[in-house]
XYZ file of C-alpha atoms in Angstrom:
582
model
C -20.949 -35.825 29.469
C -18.491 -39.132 29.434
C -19.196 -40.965 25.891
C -20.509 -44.308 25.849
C -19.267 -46.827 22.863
C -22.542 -48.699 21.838
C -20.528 -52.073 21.878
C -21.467 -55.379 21.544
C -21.855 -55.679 24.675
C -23.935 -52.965 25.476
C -26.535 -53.570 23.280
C -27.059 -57.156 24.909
C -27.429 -55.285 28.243
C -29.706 -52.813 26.137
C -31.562 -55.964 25.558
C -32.171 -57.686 28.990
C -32.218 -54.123 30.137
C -35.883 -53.467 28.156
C -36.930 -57.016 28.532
C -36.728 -56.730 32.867
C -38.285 -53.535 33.676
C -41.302 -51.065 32.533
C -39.673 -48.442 30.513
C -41.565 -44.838 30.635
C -40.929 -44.371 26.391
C -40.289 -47.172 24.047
C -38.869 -45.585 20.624
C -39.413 -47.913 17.959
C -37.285 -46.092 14.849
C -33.785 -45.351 14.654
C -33.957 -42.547 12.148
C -33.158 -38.797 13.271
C -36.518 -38.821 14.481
C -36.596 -42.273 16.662
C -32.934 -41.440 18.098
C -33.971 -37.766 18.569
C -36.730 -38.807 20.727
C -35.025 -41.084 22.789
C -32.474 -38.566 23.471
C -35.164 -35.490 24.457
C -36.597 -38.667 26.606
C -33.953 -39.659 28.275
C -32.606 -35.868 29.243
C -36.139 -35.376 30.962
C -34.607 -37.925 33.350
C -37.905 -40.651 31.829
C -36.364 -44.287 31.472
C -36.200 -44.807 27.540
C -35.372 -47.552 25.174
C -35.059 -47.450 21.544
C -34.865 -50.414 18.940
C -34.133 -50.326 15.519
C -35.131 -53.565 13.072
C -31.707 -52.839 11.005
C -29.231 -50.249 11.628
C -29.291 -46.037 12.353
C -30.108 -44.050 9.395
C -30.462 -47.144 7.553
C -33.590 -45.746 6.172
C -34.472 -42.275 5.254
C -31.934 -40.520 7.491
C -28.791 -41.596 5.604
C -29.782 -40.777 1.702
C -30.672 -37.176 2.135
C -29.117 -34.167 0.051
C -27.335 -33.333 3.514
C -28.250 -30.294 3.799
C -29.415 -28.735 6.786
C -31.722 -25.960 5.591
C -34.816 -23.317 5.554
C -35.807 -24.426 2.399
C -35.471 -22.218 0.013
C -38.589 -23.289 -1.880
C -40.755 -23.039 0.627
C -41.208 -19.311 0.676
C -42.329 -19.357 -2.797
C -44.926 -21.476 -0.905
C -45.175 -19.056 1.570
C -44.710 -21.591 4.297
C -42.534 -18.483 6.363
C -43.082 -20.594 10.192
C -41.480 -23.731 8.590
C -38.522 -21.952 7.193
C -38.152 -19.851 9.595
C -38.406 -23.106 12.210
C -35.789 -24.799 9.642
C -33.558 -22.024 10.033
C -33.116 -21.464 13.978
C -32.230 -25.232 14.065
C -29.792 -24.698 11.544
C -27.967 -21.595 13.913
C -28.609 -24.307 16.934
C -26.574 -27.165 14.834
C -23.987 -25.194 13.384
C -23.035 -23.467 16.757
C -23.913 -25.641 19.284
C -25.441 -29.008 19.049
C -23.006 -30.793 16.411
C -20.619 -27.920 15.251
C -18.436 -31.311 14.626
C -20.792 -32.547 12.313
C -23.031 -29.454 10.708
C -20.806 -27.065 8.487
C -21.852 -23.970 6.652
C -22.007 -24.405 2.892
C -21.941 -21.890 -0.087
C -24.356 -22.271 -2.870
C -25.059 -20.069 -5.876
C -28.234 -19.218 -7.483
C -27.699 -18.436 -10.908
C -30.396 -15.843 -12.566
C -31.696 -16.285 -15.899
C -33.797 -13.092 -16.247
C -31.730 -9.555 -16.078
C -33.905 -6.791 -13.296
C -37.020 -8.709 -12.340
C -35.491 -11.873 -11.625
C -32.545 -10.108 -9.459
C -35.229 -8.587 -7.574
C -37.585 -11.624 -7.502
C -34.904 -14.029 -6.053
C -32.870 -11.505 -4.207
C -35.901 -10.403 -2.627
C -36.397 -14.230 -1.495
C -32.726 -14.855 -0.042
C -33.063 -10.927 1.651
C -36.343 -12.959 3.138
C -34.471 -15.982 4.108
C -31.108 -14.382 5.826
C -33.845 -12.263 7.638
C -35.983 -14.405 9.078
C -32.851 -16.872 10.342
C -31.830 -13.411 12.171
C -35.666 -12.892 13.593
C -35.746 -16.785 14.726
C -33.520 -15.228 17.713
C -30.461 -17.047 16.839
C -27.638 -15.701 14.771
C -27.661 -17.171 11.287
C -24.571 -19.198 11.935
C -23.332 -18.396 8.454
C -22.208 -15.545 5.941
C -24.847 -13.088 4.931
C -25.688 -13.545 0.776
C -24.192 -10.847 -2.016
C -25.107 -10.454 -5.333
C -22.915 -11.632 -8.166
C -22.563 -10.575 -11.732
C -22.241 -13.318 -14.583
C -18.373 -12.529 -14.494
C -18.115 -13.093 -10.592
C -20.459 -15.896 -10.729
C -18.295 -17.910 -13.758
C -15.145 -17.108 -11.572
C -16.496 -18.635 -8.143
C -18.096 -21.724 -10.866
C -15.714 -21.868 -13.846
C -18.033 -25.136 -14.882
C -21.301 -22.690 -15.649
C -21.720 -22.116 -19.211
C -21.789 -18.965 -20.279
C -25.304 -18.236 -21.617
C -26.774 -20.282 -18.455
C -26.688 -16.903 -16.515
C -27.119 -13.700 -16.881
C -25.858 -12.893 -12.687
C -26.407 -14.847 -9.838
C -27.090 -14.783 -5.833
C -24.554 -16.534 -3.243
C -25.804 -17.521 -0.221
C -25.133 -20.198 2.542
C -26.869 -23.006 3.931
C -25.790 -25.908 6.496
C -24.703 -29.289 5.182
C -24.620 -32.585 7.573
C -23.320 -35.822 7.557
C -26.582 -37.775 7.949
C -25.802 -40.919 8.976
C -23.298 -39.965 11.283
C -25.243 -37.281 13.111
C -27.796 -39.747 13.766
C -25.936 -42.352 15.044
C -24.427 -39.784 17.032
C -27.870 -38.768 18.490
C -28.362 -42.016 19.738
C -24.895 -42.385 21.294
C -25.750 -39.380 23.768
C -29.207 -40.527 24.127
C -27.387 -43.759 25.152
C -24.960 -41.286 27.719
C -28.015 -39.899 29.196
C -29.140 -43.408 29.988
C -31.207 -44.592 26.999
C -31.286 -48.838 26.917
C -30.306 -48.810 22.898
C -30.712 -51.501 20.424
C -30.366 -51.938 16.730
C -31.519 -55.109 14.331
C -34.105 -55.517 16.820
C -37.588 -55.842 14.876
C -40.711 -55.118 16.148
C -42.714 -57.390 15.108
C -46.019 -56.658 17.293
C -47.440 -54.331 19.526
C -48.470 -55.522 23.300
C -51.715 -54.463 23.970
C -53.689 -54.451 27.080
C -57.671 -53.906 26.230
C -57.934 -51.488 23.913
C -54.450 -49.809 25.220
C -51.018 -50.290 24.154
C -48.749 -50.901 26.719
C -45.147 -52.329 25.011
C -44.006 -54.079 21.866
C -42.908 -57.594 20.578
C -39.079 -57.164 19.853
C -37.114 -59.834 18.118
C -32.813 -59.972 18.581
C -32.217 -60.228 14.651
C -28.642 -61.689 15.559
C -29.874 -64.254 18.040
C -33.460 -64.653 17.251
C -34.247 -64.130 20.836
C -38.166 -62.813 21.186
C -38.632 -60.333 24.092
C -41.563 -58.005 25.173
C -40.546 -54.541 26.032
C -43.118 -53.031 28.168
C -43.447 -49.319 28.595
C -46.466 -46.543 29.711
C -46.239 -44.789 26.595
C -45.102 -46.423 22.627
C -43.446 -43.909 20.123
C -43.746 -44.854 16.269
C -40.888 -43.011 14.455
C -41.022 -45.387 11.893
C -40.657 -42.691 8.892
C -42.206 -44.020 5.780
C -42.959 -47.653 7.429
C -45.512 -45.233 9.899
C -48.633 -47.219 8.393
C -47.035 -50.672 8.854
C -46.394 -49.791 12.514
C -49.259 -48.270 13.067
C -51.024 -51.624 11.635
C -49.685 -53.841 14.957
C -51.888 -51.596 17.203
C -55.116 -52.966 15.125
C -56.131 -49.454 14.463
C -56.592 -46.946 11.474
C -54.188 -44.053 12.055
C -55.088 -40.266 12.078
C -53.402 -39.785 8.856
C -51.373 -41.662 6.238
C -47.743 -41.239 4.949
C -46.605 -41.876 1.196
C -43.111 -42.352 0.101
C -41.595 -39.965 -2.697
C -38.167 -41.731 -3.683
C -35.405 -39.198 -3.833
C -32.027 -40.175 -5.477
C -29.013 -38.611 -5.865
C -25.561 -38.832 -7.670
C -22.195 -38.641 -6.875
C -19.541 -37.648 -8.958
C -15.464 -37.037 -8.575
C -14.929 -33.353 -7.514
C -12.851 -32.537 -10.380
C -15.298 -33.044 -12.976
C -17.181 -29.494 -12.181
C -14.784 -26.893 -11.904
C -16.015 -24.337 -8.877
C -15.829 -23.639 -5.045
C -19.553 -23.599 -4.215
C -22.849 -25.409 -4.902
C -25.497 -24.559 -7.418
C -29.560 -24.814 -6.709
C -30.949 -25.021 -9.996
C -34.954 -24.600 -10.745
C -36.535 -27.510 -12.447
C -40.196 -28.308 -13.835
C -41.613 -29.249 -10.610
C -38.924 -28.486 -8.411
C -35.272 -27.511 -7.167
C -31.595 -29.435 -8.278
C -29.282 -29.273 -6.034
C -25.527 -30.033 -6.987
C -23.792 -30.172 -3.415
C -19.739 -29.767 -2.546
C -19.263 -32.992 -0.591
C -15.447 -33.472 0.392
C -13.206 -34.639 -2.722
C -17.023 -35.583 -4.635
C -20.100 -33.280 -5.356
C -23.809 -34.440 -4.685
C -26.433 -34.362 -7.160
C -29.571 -34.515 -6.367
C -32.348 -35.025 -6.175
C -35.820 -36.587 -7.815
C -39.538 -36.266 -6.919
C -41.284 -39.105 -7.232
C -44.056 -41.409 -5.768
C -42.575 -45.241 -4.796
C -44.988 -47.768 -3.625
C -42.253 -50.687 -3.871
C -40.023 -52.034 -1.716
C -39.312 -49.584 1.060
C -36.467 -51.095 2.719
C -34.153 -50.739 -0.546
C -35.485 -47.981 -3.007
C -34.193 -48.571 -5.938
C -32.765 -45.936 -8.718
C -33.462 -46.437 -12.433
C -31.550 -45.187 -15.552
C -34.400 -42.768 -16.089
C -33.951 -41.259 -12.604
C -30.082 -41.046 -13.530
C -30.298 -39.699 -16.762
C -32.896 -36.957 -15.686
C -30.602 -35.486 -13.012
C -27.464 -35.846 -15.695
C -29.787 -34.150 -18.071
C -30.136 -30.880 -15.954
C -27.292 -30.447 -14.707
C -25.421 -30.729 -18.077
C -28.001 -28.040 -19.329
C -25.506 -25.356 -17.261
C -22.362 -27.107 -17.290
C -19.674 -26.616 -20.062
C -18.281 -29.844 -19.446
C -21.058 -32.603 -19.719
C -21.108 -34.948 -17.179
C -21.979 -38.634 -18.489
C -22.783 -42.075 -16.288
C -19.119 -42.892 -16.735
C -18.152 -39.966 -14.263
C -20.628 -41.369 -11.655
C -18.855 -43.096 -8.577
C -22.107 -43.725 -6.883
C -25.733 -43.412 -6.696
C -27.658 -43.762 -3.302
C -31.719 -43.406 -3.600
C -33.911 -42.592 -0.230
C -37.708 -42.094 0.609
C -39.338 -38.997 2.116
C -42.282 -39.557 4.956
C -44.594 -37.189 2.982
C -47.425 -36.494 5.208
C -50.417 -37.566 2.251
C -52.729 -35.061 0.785
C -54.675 -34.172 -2.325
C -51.991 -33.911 -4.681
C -51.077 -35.881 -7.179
C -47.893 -34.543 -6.998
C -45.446 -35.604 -4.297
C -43.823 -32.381 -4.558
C -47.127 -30.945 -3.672
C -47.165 -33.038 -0.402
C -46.791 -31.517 3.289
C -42.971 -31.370 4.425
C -44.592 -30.363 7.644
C -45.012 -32.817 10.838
C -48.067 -34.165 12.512
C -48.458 -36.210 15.965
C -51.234 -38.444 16.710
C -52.348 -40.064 20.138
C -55.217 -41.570 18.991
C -54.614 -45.195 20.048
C -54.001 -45.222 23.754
C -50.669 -45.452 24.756
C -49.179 -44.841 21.775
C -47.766 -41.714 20.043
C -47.053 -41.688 16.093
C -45.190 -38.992 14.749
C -44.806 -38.681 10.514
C -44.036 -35.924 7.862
C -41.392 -33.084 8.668
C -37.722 -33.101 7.793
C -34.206 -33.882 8.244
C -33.345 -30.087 9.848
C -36.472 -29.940 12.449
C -35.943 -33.189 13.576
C -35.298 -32.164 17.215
C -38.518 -30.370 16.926
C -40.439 -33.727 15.727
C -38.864 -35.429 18.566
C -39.693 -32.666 21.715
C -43.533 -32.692 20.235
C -43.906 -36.436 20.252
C -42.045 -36.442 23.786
C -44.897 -34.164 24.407
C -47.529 -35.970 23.549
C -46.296 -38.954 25.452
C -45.814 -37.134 28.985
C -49.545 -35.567 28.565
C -50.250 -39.147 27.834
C -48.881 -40.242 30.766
C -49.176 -37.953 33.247
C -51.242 -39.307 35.476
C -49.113 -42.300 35.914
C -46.183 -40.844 36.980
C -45.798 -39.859 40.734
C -43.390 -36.569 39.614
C -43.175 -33.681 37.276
C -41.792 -34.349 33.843
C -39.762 -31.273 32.765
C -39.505 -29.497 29.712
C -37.751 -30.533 26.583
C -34.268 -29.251 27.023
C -31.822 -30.763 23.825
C -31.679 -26.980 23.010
C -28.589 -27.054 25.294
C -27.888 -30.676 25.259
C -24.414 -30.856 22.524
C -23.765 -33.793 20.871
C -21.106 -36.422 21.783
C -18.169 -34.837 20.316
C -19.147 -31.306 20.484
C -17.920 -30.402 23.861
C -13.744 -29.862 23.152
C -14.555 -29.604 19.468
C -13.195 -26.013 18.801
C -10.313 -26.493 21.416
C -8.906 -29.504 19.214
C -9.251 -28.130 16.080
C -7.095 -25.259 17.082
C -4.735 -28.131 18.370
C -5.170 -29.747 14.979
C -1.503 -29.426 14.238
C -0.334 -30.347 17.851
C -2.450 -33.236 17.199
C -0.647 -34.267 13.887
C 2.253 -34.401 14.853
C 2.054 -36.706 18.029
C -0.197 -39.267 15.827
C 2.447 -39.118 13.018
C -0.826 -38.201 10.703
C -1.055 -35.224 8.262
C -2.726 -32.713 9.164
C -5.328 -33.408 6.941
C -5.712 -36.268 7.988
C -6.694 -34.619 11.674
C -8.869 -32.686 10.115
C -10.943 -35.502 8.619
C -11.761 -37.215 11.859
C -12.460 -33.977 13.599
C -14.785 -33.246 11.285
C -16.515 -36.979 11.576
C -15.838 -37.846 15.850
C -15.398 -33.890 17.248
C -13.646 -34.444 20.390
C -13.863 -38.517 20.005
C -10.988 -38.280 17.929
C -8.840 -39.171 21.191
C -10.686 -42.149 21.297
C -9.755 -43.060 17.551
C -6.306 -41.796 18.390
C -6.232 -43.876 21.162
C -6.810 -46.966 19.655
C -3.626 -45.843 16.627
C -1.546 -45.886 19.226
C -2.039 -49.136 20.853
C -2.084 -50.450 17.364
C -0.354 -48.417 15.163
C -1.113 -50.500 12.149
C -4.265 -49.130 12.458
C -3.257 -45.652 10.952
C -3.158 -46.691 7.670
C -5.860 -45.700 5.047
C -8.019 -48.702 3.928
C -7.057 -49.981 0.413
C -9.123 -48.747 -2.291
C -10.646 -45.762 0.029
C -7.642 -44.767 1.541
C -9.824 -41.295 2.925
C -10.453 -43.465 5.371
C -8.325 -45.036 8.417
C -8.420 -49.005 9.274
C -8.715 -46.875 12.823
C -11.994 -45.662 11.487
C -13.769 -49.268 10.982
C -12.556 -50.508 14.335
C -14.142 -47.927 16.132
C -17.202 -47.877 14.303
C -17.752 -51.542 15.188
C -16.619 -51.041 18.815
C -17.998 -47.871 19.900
C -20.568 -46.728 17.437
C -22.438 -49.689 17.091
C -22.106 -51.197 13.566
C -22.881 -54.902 13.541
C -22.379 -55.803 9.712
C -20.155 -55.214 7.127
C -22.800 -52.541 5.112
C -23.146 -50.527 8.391
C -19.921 -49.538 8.360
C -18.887 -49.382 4.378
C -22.181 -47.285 3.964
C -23.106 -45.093 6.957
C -19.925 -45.499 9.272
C -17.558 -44.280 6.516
C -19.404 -43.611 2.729
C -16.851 -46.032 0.874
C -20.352 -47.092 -0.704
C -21.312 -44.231 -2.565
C -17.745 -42.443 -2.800
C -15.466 -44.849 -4.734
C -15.836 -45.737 -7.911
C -15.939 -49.744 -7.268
C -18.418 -48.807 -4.259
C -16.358 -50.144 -1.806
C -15.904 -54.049 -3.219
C -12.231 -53.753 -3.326
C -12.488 -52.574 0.641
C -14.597 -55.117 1.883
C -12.001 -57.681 2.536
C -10.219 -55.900 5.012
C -13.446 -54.243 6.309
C -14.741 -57.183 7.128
C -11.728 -58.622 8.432
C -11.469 -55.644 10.879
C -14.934 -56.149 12.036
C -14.667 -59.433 12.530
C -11.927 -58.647 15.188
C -14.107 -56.967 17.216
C -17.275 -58.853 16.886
C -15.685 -62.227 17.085
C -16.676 -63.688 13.929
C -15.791 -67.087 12.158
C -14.136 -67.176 8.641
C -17.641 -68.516 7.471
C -19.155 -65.259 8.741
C -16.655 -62.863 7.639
C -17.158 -64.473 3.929
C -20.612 -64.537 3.887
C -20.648 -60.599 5.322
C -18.604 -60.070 2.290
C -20.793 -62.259 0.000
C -23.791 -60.118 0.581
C -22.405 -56.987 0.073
C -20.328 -57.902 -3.320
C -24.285 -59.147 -4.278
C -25.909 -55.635 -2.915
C -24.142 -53.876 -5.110
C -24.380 -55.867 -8.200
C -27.674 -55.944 -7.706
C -27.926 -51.971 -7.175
C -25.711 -51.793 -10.531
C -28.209 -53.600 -12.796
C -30.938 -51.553 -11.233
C -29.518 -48.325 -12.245
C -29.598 -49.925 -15.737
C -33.118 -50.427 -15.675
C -35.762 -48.228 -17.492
C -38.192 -47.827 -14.716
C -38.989 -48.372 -11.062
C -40.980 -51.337 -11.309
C -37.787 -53.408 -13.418
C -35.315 -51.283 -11.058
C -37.048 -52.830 -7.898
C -36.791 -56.450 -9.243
C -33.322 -56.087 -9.772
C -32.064 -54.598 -6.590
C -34.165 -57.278 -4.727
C -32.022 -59.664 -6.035
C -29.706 -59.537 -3.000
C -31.468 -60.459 0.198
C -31.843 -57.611 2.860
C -30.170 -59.478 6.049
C -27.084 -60.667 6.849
C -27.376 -64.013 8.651
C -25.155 -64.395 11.975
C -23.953 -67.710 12.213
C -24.306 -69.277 15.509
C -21.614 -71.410 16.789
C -22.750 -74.768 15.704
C -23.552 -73.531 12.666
C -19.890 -72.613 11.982
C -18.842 -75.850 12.761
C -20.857 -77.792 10.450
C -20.501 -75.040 8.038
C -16.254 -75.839 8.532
């Protein structure tokens, strides 16, 4: 499959694509979900579009834990089809879909209890290698052992010595969120998806008592267009309800946001090679092995504020520093925190108080006419989500179309940069040395574009300025922001410095001293005025000091106040604006 870059200029033709035709599936959602969808859509040769009303993953889908997983947990539940679901998509991700992308990772599971915890919790991970095995797959990682306290403290010199008494290592899959579903929607887009992000839906086009397309508005031109299509899919995450709300209808079921945050710190402040799960009152701490950083996460809580920009308090930060320095012999304290990103969980809503409590699993409802709504489930079985909504909407449909719609197939549809993947990496050094990178430096943006790194390498060497590392997140190439502006569709400065690269949330400044020359590398591509460029950077230097002082507030309510301090959208200039502006 030949990429496609998701370029300015496509996403205009995206535009006047939808607007001048009757699509079979309009997507509304760019999260895994929404991009998954469009993709399983599009490669049952139906003619898809899919808008977003800010950028992918800007949502949910970008402030996971990362991980692609069974869950763990969810045996003690006894919930054996969903982990057992979880875990073939993990073997499909890890060997075939985004082996780029989806990496094994080791965590250990330190015991507390001497024979009938061993046997408890070994009995569990025995239970969890097993049934990745019976899903029909191969596990796509390393089969767990047991560990003494010894062997334990010598794979995690950091764990204090009366925190364990032995411990269990195992492996699970670990993503890069924001990436992977950007790149979902770039081979959706290959397989002839019309795709467009900051394009807001702001109602739903209804014909009787049937839907039958959606109000879109261009958020960079203000442009209003209707999108029709036979069948509407709301992937909408934890903004389900407010979606659902256009169609004038109550909705099969509900879904409540639980606000998850997590913590990242330097990698050489916890001494060790592998991650730790650690039990906690209500549920399971995760501290994750993320590049040259570790991951710490996360909280369980209900949110009913803003849902566009959860916000993390000090409370939320001091709980997680709180139990992870109860096994640590070093302490950890907020001065060794580079950055802090907070998300929100579609939790399907039940009985429970609790959001813990709350159904990970996925539900689809058809229950307005023409439209499908699909809520709940998780990051791992999103291509699951997306093949049962896809579902729905060809039964829907059916008897409008004058052909057979076939099966999902995205089982053996790779990702953009999949294909070659393997072949390069064993070129890695071959590759390094014609670039004039390190090696390391190869590895990286395999590891990020798979077999796209020609492109990136392509652009070095027409410019070969662009081969150096940005200042003040120099893991990163100037290569790297010009290609995520030109080819993977990033439109404003917090696209890129937050879900292109993760300058955000891995530097200690979180990215301010970068987004000069970020924005000045954008601009390049996107043609924008010195007014723009300033007021791109304007609004991010005010995002984050409005995330600081939320993360020194007490609770969620004075947290949310605080981060709404900076506004949400960037305004594009338009031409005569610039002028009078000048």
């Amino acid at each position: 499959m030949l990429s496609v870059a998701l370029s300015p200029s496509q996403r205009q033709a995206a535009l006047d694509a939808m607007s001048g035709q009757q699509l079979d599936v309009l997507v509304i959602g760019g999260g895994v979900v929404g991009t998954g969808s469009a993709l399983d859509a599009a490669t049952r040769g139906l003619s898809v579009g899919l808008v977003e009303a800010r950028d992918f993953a800007s949502g949910t889908s970008s402030r996971s834990s990362k991980l692609i997983h069974g869950g763990l947990r969810y045996l003690e539940m006894l919930d054996f089809r969903l982990v057992a679901e979880a875990l073939a998509e993990r073997s499909l991700l890890i060997e075939k879909l985004a082996p780029h992308l989806v990496k094994p990772v080791p965590f250990l599971y330190p015991l507390t209890h001497r024979v009938w915890e061993r046997f408890y919790a070994g009995s569990g991970v025995l239970l969890y290698d097993s049934l990745a095995k019976l899903s029909g797959r191969s596990r796509g990682v390393p089969h767990h052992r047991h560990l003494t306290r010894r062997g334990a403290r010598r794979v995690m010199p950091a764990l204090r010595k009366d925190a364990l008494v032995g411990a269990l290592h195992y492996y699970d899959g670990q993503v890069d969120d924001a990436r992977h579903t950007m790149m979902i929607a770039r081979t959706a887009a290959a397989y002839g998806a019309h795709v467009a992000t900051r394009s807001r839906v702001v109602d739903l086009l209804r014909d009787g008592g049937r839907v039958v397309g959606a109000k879109v508005v261009d958020l960079e031109t203000g442009r209003e267009i209707e999108v029709r299509a036979r069948q509407v899919v709301n992937a909408t995450g934890v903004w389900t309800d407010e979606t659902q709300g256009f169609a004038g209808e109550r909705g099969q079921f509900h879904v409540r946001a639980s606000k998850g945050i997590h913590l990242v710190v330097p990698r050489d402040r916890i001494r060790g090679e592998s991650g730790l799960i650690l039990r906690t009152e209500t549920s399971v701490l995760f501290v994750i092995p993320w590049g040259r950083h570790w991951l710490i996460g996360t909280t369980d809580t209900d949110w009913s504020l803003s849902k566009d920009h959860p916000a993390a308090s000090r409370s939320d930060i001091d709980y997680l520093l709180d139990h992870v320095n109860s096994v640590l012999v070093e302490p950890l304290t907020h001065d060794d925190v580079e950055g802090v990103y907070a998300g929100l969980r579609p939790l399907l809503a039940g009985e429970s108080d609790a959001t813990s409590q709350l159904s990970r699993e996925h539900a689809v409802s058809t229950s307005t006419k023409g439209l499908v709504v699909i809520a709940g489930g998780k990051y791992t079985t999103y291509r699951v989500m997306a093949k049962d909504a896809v579902d729905a909407a060809v039964h829907a449909m059916s008897a409008d179309l004058d052909r057979l719609v076939p099966p999902c197939c995205t089982e053996d549809v790779p990702l953009l940069g999949a294909d070659g993947y393997e072949a390069l990496w064993n070129k890695r050094h071959q590759l390094a040395e014609s670039a004039g990178l390190r090696v390391g430096r190869i590895e990286h943006l395999l590891n990020r574009y798979g077999s796209l790194t020609l492109e990136v390498l392509e652009l070095i060497d027409a410019d070969p300025s662009l081969a150096v590392p940005l200042v003040g997140a120099d893991d990163y190439l100037r290569a790297e922001v010009v290609y995520g502006t030109s080819h993977e569709g990033a439109r404003h400065l917090d696209d890129v410095i937050a879900r292109r690269t993760h300058i955000s949330f891995e530097t200690f400044d979180r990215g301010v001293e970068a987004a000069e020359e970020v924005a000045g590398l954008m601009g390049g591509v996107l043609g924008w005025s010195d007014e723009q460029r300033q007021r791109e950077v304007e609004h991010y230097l005010k995002r984050i000091e409005a995330e600081r002082e939320s993360q020194t507030m007490p609770d969620d309510e004075t947290a949310d106040a605080a981060r709404m301090g900076a506004a949400d959208v960037v305004p594009v200039l338009s031409a005569a604006e610039a002028v009078w502006s000048g």
